[in-house]
PDB file of N, CA, C and O in Angstrom, chain B, residues numbered from 101:
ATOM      1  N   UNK B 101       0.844  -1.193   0.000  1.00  0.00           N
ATOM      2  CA  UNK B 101       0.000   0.000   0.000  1.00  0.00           C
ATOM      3  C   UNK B 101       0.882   1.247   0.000  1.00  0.00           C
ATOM      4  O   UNK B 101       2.020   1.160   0.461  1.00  0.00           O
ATOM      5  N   UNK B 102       0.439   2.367  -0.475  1.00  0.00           N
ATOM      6  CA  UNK B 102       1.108   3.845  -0.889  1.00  0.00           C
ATOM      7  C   UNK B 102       1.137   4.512   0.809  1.00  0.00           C
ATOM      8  O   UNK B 102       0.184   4.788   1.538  1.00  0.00           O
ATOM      9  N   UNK B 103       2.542   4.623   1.049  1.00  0.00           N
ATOM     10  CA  UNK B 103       2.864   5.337   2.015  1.00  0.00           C
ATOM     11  C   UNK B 103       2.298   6.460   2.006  1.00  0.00           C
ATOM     12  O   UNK B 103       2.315   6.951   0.877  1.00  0.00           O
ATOM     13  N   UNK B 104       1.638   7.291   3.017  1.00  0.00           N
ATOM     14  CA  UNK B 104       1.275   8.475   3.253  1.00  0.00           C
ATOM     15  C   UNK B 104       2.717   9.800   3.296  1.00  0.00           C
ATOM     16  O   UNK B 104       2.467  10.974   3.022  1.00  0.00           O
ATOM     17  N   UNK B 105       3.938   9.404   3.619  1.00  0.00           N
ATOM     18  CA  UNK B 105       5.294   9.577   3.496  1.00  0.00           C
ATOM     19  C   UNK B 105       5.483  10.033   1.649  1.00  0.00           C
ATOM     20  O   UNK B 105       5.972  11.090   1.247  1.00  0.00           O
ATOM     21  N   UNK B 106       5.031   9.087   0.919  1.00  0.00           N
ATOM     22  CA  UNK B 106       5.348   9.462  -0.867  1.00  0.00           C
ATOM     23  C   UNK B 106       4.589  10.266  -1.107  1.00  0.00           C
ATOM     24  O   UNK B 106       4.863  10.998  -2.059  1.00  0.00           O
ATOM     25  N   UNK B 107       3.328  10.495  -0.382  1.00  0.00           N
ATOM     26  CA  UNK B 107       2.529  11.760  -1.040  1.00  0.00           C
ATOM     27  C   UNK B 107       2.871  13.046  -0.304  1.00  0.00           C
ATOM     28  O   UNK B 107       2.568  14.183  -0.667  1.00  0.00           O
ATOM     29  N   UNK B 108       3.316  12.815   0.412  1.00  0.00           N
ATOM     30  CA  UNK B 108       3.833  14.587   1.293  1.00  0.00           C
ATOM     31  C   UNK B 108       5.388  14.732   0.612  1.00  0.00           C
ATOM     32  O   UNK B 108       5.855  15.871   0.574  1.00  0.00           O
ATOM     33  N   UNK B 109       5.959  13.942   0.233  1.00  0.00           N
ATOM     34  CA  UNK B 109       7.597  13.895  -0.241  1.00  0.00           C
ATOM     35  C   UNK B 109       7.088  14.411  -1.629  1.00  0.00           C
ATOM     36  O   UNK B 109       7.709  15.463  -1.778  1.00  0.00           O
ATOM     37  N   UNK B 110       6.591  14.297  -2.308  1.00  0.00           N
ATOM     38  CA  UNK B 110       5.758  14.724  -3.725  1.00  0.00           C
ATOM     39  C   UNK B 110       5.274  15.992  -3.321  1.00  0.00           C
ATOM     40  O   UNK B 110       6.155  16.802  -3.606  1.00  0.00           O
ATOM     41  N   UNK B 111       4.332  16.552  -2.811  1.00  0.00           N
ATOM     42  CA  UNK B 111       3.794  17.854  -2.260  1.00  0.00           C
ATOM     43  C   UNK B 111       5.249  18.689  -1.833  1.00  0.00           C
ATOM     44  O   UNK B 111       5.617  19.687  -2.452  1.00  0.00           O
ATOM     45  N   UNK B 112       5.930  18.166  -0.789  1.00  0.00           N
ATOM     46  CA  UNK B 112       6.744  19.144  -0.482  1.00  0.00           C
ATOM     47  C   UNK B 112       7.615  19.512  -1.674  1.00  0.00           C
ATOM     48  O   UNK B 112       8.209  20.585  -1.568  1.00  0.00           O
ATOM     49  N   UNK B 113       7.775  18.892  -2.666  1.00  0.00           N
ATOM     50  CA  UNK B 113       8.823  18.911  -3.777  1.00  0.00           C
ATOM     51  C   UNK B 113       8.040  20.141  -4.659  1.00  0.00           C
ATOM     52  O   UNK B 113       8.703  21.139  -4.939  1.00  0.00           O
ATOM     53  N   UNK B 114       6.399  20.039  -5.160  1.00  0.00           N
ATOM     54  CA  UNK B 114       6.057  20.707  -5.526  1.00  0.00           C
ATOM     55  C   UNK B 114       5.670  22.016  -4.802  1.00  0.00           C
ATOM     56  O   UNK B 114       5.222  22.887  -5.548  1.00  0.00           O
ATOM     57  N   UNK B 115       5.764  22.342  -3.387  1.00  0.00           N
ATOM     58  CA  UNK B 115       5.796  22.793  -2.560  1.00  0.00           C
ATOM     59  C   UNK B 115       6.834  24.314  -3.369  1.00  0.00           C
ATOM     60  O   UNK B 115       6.578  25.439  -3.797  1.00  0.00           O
ATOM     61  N   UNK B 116       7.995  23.467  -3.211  1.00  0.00           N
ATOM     62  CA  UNK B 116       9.154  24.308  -3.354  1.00  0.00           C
ATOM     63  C   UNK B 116       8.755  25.099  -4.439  1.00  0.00           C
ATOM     64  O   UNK B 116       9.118  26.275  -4.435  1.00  0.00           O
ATOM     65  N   UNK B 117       7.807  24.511  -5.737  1.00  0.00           N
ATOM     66  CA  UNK B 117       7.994  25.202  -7.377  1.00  0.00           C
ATOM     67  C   UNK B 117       6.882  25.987  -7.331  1.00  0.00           C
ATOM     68  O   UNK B 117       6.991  27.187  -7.582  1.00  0.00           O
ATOM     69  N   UNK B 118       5.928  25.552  -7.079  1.00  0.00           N
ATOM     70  CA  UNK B 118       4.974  26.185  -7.666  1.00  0.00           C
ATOM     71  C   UNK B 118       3.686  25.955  -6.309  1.00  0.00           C
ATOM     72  O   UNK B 118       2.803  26.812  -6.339  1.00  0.00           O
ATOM     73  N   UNK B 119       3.573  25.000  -5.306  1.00  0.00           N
ATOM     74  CA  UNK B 119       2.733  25.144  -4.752  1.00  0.00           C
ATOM     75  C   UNK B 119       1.599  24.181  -4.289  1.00  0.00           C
ATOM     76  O   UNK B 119       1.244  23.828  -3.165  1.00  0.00           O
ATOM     77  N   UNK B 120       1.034  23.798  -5.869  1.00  0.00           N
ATOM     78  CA  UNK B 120       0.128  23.012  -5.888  1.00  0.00           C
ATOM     79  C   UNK B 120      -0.019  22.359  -6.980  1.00  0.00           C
ATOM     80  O   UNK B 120      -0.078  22.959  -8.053  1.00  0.00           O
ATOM     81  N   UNK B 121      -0.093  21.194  -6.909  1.00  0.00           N
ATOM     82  CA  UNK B 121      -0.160  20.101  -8.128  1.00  0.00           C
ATOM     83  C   UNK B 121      -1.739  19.570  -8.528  1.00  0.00           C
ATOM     84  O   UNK B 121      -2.516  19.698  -7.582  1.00  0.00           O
ATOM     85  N   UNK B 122      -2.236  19.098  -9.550  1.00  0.00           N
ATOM     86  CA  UNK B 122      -3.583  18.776 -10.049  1.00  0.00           C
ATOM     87  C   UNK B 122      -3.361  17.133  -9.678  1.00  0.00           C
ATOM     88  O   UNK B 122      -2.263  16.583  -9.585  1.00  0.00           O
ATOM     89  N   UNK B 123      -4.417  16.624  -9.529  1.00  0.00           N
ATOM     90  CA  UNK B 123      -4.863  15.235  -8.804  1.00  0.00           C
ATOM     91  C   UNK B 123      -3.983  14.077  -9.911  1.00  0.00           C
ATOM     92  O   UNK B 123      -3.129  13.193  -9.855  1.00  0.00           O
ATOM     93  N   UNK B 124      -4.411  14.423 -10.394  1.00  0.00           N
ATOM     94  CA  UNK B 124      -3.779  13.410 -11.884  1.00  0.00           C
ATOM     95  C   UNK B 124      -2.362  12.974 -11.814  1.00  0.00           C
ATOM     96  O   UNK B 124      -1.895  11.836 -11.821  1.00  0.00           O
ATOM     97  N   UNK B 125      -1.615  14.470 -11.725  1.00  0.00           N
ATOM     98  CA  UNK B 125      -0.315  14.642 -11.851  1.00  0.00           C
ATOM     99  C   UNK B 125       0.205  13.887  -9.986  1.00  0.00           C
ATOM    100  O   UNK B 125       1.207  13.243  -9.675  1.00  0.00           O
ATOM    101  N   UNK B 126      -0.391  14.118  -9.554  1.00  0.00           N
ATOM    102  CA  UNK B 126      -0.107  13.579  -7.608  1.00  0.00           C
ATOM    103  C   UNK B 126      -0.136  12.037  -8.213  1.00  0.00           C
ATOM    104  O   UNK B 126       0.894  11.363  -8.210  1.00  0.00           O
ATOM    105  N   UNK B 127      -1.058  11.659  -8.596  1.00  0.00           N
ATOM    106  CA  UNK B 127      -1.424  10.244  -8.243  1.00  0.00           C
ATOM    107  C   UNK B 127      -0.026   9.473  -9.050  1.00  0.00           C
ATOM    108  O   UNK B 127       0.683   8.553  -8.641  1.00  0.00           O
ATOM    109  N   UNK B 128       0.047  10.373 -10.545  1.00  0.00           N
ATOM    110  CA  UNK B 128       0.876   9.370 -10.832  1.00  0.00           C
ATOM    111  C   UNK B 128       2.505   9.719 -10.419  1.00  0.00           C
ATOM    112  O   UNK B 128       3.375   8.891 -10.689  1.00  0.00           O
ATOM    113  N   UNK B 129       2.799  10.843  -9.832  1.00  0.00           N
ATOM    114  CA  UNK B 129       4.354  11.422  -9.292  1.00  0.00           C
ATOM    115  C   UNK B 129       4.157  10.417  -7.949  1.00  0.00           C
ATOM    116  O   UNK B 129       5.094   9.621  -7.880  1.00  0.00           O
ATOM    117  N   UNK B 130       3.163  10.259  -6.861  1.00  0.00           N
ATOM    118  CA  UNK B 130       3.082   9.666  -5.888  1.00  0.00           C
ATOM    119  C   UNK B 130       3.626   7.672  -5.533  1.00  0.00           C
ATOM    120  O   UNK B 130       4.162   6.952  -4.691  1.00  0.00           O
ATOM    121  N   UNK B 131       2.852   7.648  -7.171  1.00  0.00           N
ATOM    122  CA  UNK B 131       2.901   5.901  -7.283  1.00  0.00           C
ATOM    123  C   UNK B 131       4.271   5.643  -7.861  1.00  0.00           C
ATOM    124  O   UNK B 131       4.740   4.506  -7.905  1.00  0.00           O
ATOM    125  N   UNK B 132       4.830   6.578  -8.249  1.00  0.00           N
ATOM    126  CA  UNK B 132       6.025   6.364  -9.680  1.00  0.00           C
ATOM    127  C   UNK B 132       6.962   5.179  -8.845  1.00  0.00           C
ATOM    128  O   UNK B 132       7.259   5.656  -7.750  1.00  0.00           O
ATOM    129  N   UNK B 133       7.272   4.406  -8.935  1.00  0.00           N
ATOM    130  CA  UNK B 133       9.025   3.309  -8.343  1.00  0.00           C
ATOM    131  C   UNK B 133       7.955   2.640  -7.143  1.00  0.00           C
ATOM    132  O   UNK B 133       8.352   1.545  -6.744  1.00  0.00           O
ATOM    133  N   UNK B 134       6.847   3.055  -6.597  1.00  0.00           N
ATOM    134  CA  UNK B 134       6.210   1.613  -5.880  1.00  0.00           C
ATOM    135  C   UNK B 134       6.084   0.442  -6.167  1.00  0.00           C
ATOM    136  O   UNK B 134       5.865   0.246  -7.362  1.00  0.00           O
ATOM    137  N   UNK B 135       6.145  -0.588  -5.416  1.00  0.00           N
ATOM    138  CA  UNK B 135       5.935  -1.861  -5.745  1.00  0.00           C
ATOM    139  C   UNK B 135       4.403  -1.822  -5.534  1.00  0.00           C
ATOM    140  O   UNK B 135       3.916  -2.700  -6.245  1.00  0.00           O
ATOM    141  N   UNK B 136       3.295  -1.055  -4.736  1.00  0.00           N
ATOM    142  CA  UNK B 136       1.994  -1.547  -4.837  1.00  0.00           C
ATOM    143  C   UNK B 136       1.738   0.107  -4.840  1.00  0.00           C
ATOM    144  O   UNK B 136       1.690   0.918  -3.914  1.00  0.00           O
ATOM    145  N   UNK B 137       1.620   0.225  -6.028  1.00  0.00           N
ATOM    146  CA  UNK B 137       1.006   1.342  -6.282  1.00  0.00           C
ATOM    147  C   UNK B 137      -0.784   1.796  -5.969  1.00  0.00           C
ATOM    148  O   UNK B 137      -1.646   0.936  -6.152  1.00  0.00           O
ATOM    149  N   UNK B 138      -1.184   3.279  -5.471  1.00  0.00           N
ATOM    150  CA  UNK B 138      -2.718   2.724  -4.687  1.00  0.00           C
ATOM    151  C   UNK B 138      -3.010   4.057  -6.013  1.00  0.00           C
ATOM    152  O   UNK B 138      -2.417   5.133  -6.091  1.00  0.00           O
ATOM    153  N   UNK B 139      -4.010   3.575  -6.858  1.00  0.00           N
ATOM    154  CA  UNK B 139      -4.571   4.123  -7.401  1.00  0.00           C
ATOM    155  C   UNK B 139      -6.175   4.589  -7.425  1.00  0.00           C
ATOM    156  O   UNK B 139      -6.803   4.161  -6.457  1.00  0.00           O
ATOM    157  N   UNK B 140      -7.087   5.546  -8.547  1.00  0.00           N
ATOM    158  CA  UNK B 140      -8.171   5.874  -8.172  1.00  0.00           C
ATOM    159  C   UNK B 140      -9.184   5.930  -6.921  1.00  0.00           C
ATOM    160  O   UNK B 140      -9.447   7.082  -6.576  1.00  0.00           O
ATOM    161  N   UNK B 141      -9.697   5.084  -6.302  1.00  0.00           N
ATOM    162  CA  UNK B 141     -10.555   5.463  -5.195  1.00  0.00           C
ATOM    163  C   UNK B 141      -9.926   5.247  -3.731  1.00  0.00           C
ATOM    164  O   UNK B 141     -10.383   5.646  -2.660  1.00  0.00           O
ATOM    165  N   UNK B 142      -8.813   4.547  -3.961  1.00  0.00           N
ATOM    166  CA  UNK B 142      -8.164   4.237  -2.458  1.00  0.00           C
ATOM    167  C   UNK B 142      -7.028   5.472  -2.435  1.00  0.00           C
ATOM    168  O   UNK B 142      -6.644   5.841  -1.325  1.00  0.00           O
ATOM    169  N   UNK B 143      -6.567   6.019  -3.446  1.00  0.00           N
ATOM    170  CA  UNK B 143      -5.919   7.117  -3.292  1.00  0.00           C
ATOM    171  C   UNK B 143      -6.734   8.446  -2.804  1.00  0.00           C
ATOM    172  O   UNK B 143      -6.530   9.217  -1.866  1.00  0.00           O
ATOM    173  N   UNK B 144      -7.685   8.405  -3.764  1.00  0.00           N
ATOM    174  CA  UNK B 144      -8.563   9.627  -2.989  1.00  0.00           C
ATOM    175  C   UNK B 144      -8.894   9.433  -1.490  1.00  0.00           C
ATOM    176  O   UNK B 144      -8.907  10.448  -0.793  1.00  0.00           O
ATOM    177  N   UNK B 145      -9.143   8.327  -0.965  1.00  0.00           N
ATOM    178  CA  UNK B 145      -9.479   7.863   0.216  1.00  0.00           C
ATOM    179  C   UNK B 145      -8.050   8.465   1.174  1.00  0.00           C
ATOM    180  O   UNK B 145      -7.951   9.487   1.853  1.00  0.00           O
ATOM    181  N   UNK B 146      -7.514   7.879   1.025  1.00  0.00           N
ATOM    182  CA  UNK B 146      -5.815   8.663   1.445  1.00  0.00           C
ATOM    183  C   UNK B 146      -6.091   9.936   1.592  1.00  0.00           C
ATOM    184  O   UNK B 146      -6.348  10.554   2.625  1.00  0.00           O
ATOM    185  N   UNK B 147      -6.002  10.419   0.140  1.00  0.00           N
ATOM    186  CA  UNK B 147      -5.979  12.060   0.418  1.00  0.00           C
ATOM    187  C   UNK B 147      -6.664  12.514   0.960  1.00  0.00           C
ATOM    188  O   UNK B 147      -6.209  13.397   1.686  1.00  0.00           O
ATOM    189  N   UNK B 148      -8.100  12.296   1.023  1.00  0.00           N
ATOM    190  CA  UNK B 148      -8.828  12.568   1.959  1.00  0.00           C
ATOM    191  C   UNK B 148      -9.142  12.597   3.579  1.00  0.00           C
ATOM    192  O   UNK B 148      -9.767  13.414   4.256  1.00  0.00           O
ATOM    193  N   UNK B 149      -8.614  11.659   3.848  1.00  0.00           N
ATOM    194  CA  UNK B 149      -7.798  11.574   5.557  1.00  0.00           C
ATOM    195  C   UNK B 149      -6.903  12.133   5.452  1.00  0.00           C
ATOM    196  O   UNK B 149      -6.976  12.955   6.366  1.00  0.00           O
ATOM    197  N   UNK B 150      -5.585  12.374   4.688  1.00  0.00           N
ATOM    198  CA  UNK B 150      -4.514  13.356   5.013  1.00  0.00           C
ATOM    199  C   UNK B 150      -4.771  15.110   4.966  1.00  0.00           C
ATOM    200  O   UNK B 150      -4.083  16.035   5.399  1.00  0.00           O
ATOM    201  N   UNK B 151      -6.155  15.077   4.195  1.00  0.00           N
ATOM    202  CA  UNK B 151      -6.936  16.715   4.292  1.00  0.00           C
ATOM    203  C   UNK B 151      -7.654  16.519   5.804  1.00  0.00           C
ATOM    204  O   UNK B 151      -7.568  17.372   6.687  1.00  0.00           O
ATOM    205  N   UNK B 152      -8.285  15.407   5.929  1.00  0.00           N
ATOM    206  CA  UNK B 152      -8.728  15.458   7.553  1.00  0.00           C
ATOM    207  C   UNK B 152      -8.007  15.620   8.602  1.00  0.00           C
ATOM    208  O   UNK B 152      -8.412  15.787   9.752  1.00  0.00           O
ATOM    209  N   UNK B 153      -7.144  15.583   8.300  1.00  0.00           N
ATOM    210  CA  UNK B 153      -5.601  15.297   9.333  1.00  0.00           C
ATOM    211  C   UNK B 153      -4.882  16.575   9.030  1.00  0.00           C
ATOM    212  O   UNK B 153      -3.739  16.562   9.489  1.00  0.00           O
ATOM    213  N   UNK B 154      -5.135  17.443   8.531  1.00  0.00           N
ATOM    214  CA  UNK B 154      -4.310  18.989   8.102  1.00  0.00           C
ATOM    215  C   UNK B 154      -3.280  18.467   7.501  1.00  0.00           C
ATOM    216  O   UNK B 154      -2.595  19.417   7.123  1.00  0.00           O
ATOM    217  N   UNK B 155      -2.734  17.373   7.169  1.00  0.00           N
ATOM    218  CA  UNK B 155      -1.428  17.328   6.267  1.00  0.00           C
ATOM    219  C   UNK B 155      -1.414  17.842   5.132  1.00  0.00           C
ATOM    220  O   UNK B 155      -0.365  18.112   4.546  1.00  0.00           O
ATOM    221  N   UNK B 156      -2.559  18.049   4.666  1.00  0.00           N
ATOM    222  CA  UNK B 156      -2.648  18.490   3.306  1.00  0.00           C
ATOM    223  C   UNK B 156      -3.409  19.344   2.882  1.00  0.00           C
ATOM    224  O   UNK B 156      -4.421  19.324   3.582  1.00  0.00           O
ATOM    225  N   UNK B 157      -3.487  20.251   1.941  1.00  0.00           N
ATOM    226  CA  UNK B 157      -5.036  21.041   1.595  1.00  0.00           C
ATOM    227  C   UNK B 157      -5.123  20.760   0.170  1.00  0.00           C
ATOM    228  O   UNK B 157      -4.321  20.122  -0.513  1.00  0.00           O
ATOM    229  N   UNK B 158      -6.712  21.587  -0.350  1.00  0.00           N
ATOM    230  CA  UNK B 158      -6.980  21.401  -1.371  1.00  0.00           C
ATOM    231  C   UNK B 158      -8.079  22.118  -2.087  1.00  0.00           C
ATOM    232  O   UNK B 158      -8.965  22.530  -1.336  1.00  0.00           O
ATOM    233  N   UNK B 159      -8.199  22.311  -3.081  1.00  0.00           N
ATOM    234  CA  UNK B 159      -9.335  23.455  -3.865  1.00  0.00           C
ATOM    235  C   UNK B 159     -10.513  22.693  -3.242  1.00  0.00           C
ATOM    236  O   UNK B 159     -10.439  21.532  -2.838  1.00  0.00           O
ATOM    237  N   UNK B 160     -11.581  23.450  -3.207  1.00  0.00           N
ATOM    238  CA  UNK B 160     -13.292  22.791  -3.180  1.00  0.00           C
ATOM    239  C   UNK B 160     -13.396  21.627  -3.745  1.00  0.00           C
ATOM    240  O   UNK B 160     -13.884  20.607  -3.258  1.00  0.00           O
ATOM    241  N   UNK B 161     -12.819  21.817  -5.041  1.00  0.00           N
ATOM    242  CA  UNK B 161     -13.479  20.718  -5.948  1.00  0.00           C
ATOM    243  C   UNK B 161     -12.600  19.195  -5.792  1.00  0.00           C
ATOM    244  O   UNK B 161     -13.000  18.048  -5.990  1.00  0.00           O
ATOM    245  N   UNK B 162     -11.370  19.655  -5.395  1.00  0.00           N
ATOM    246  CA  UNK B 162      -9.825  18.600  -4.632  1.00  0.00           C
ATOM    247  C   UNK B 162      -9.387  18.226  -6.104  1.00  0.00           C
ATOM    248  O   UNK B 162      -9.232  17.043  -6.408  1.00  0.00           O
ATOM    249  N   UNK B 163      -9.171  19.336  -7.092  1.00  0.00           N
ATOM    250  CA  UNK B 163      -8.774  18.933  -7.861  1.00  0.00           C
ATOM    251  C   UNK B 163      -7.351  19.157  -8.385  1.00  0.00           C
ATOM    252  O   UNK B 163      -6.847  18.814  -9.454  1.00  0.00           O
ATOM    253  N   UNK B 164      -6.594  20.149  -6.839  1.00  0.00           N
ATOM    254  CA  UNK B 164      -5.609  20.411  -6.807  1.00  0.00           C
ATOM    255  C   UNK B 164      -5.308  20.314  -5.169  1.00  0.00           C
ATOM    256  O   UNK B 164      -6.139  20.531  -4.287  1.00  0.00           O
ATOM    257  N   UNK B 165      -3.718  19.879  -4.956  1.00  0.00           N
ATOM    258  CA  UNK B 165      -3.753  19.799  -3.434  1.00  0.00           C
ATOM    259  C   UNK B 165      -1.885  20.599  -3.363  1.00  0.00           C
ATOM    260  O   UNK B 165      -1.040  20.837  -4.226  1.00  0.00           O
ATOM    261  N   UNK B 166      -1.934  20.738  -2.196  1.00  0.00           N
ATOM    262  CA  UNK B 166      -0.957  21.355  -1.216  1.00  0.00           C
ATOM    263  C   UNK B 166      -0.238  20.538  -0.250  1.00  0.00           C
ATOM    264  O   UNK B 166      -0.555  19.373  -0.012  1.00  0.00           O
ATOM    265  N   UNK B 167       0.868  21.235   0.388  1.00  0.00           N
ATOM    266  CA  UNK B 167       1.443  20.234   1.725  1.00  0.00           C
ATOM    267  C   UNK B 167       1.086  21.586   2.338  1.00  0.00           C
ATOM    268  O   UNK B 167       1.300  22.644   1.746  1.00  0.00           O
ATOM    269  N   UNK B 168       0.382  21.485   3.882  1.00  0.00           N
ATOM    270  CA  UNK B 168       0.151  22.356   4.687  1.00  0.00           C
ATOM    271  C   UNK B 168       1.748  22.499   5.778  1.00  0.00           C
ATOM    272  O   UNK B 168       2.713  21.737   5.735  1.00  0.00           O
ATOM    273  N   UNK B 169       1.626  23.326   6.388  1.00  0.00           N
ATOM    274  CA  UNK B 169       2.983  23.430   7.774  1.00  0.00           C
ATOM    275  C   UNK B 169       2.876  22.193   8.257  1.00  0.00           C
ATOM    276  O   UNK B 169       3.906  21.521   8.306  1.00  0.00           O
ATOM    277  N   UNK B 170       1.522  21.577   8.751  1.00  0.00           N
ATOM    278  CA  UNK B 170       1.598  20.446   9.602  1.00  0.00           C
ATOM    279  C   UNK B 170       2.411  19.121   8.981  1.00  0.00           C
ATOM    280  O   UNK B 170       3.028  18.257   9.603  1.00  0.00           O
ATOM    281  N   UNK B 171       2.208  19.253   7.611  1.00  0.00           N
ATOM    282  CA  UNK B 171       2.086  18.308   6.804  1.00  0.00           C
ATOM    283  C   UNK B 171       3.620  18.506   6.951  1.00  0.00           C
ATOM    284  O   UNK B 171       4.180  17.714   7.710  1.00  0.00           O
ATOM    285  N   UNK B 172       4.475  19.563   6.261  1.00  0.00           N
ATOM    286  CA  UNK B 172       5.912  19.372   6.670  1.00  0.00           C
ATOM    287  C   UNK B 172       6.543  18.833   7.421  1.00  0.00           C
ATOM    288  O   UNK B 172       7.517  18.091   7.291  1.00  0.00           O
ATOM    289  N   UNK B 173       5.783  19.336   8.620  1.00  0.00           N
ATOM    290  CA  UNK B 173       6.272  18.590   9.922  1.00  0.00           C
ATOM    291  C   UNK B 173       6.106  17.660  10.482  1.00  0.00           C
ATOM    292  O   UNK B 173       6.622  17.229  11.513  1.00  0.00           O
ATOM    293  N   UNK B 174       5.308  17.247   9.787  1.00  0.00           N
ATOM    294  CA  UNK B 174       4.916  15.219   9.548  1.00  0.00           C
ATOM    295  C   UNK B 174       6.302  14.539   8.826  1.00  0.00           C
ATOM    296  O   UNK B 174       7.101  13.733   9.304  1.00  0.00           O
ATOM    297  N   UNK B 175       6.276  15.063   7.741  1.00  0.00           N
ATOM    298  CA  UNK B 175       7.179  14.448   6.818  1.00  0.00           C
ATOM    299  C   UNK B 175       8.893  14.526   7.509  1.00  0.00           C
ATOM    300  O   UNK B 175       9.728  13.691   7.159  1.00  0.00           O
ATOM    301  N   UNK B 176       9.210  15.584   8.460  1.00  0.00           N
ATOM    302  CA  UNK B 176      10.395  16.108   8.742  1.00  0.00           C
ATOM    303  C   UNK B 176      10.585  14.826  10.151  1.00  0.00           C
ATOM    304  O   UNK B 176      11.606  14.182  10.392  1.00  0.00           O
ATOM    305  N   UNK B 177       9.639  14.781  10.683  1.00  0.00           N
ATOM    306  CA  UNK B 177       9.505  13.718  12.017  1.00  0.00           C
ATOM    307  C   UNK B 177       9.876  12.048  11.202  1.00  0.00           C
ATOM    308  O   UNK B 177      10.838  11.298  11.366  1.00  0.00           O
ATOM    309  N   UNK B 178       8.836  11.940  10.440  1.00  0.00           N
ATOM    310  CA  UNK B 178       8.566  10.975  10.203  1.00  0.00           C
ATOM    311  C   UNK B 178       9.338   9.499   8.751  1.00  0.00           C
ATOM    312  O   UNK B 178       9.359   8.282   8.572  1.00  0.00           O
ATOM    313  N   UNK B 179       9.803  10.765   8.129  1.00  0.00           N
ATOM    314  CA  UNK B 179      10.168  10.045   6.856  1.00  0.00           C
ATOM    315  C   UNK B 179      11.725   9.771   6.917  1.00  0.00           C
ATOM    316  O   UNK B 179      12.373  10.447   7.715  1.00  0.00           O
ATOM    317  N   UNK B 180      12.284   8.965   6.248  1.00  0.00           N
ATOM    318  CA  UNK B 180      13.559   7.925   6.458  1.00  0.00           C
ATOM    319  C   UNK B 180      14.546   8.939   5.627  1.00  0.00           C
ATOM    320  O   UNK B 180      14.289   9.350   4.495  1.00  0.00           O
ATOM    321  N   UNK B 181      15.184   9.121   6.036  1.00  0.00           N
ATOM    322  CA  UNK B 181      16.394   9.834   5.411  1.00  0.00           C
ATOM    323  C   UNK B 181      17.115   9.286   4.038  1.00  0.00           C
ATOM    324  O   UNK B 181      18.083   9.884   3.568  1.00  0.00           O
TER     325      UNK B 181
END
């Protein structure tokens, strides 16, 4: 299953450029070199608890998302060097 770790490591990257990435472009930068890549409805499911969880934000429609502060500081605690 898709680490919650690859989708904030993806956000923070786009973080740096521009901000915010479109759903499409997440899902497939997120899955890229996984061995069990989580696609369409279990990914949204993800993102959607990681917006419940402030790790992340996103337009109304969630057709673009963000790494929030919290979300940094998830990833800075949590992810493997």
């Amino acid at each position: 299953m898709l680490d919650p770790i690859m989708i904030l490591k993806t956000l923070e990257l786009i973080n740096k450029a521009s901000g915010k990435i479109a759903l499409n472009n997440l899902e497939i930068l997120s899955n890229k070199g996984q061995n069990e890549p989580l696609f369409g409805g279990y990914f949204i499911q993800l993102l959607r608890q990681m917006k419940q969880e402030r790790l992340i934000d996103s337009d109304k429609n969630e057709w673009y998302f963000s790494i929030t502060q919290k979300g940094l500081d998830y990833l800075k605690e949590h992810a493997k060097e």
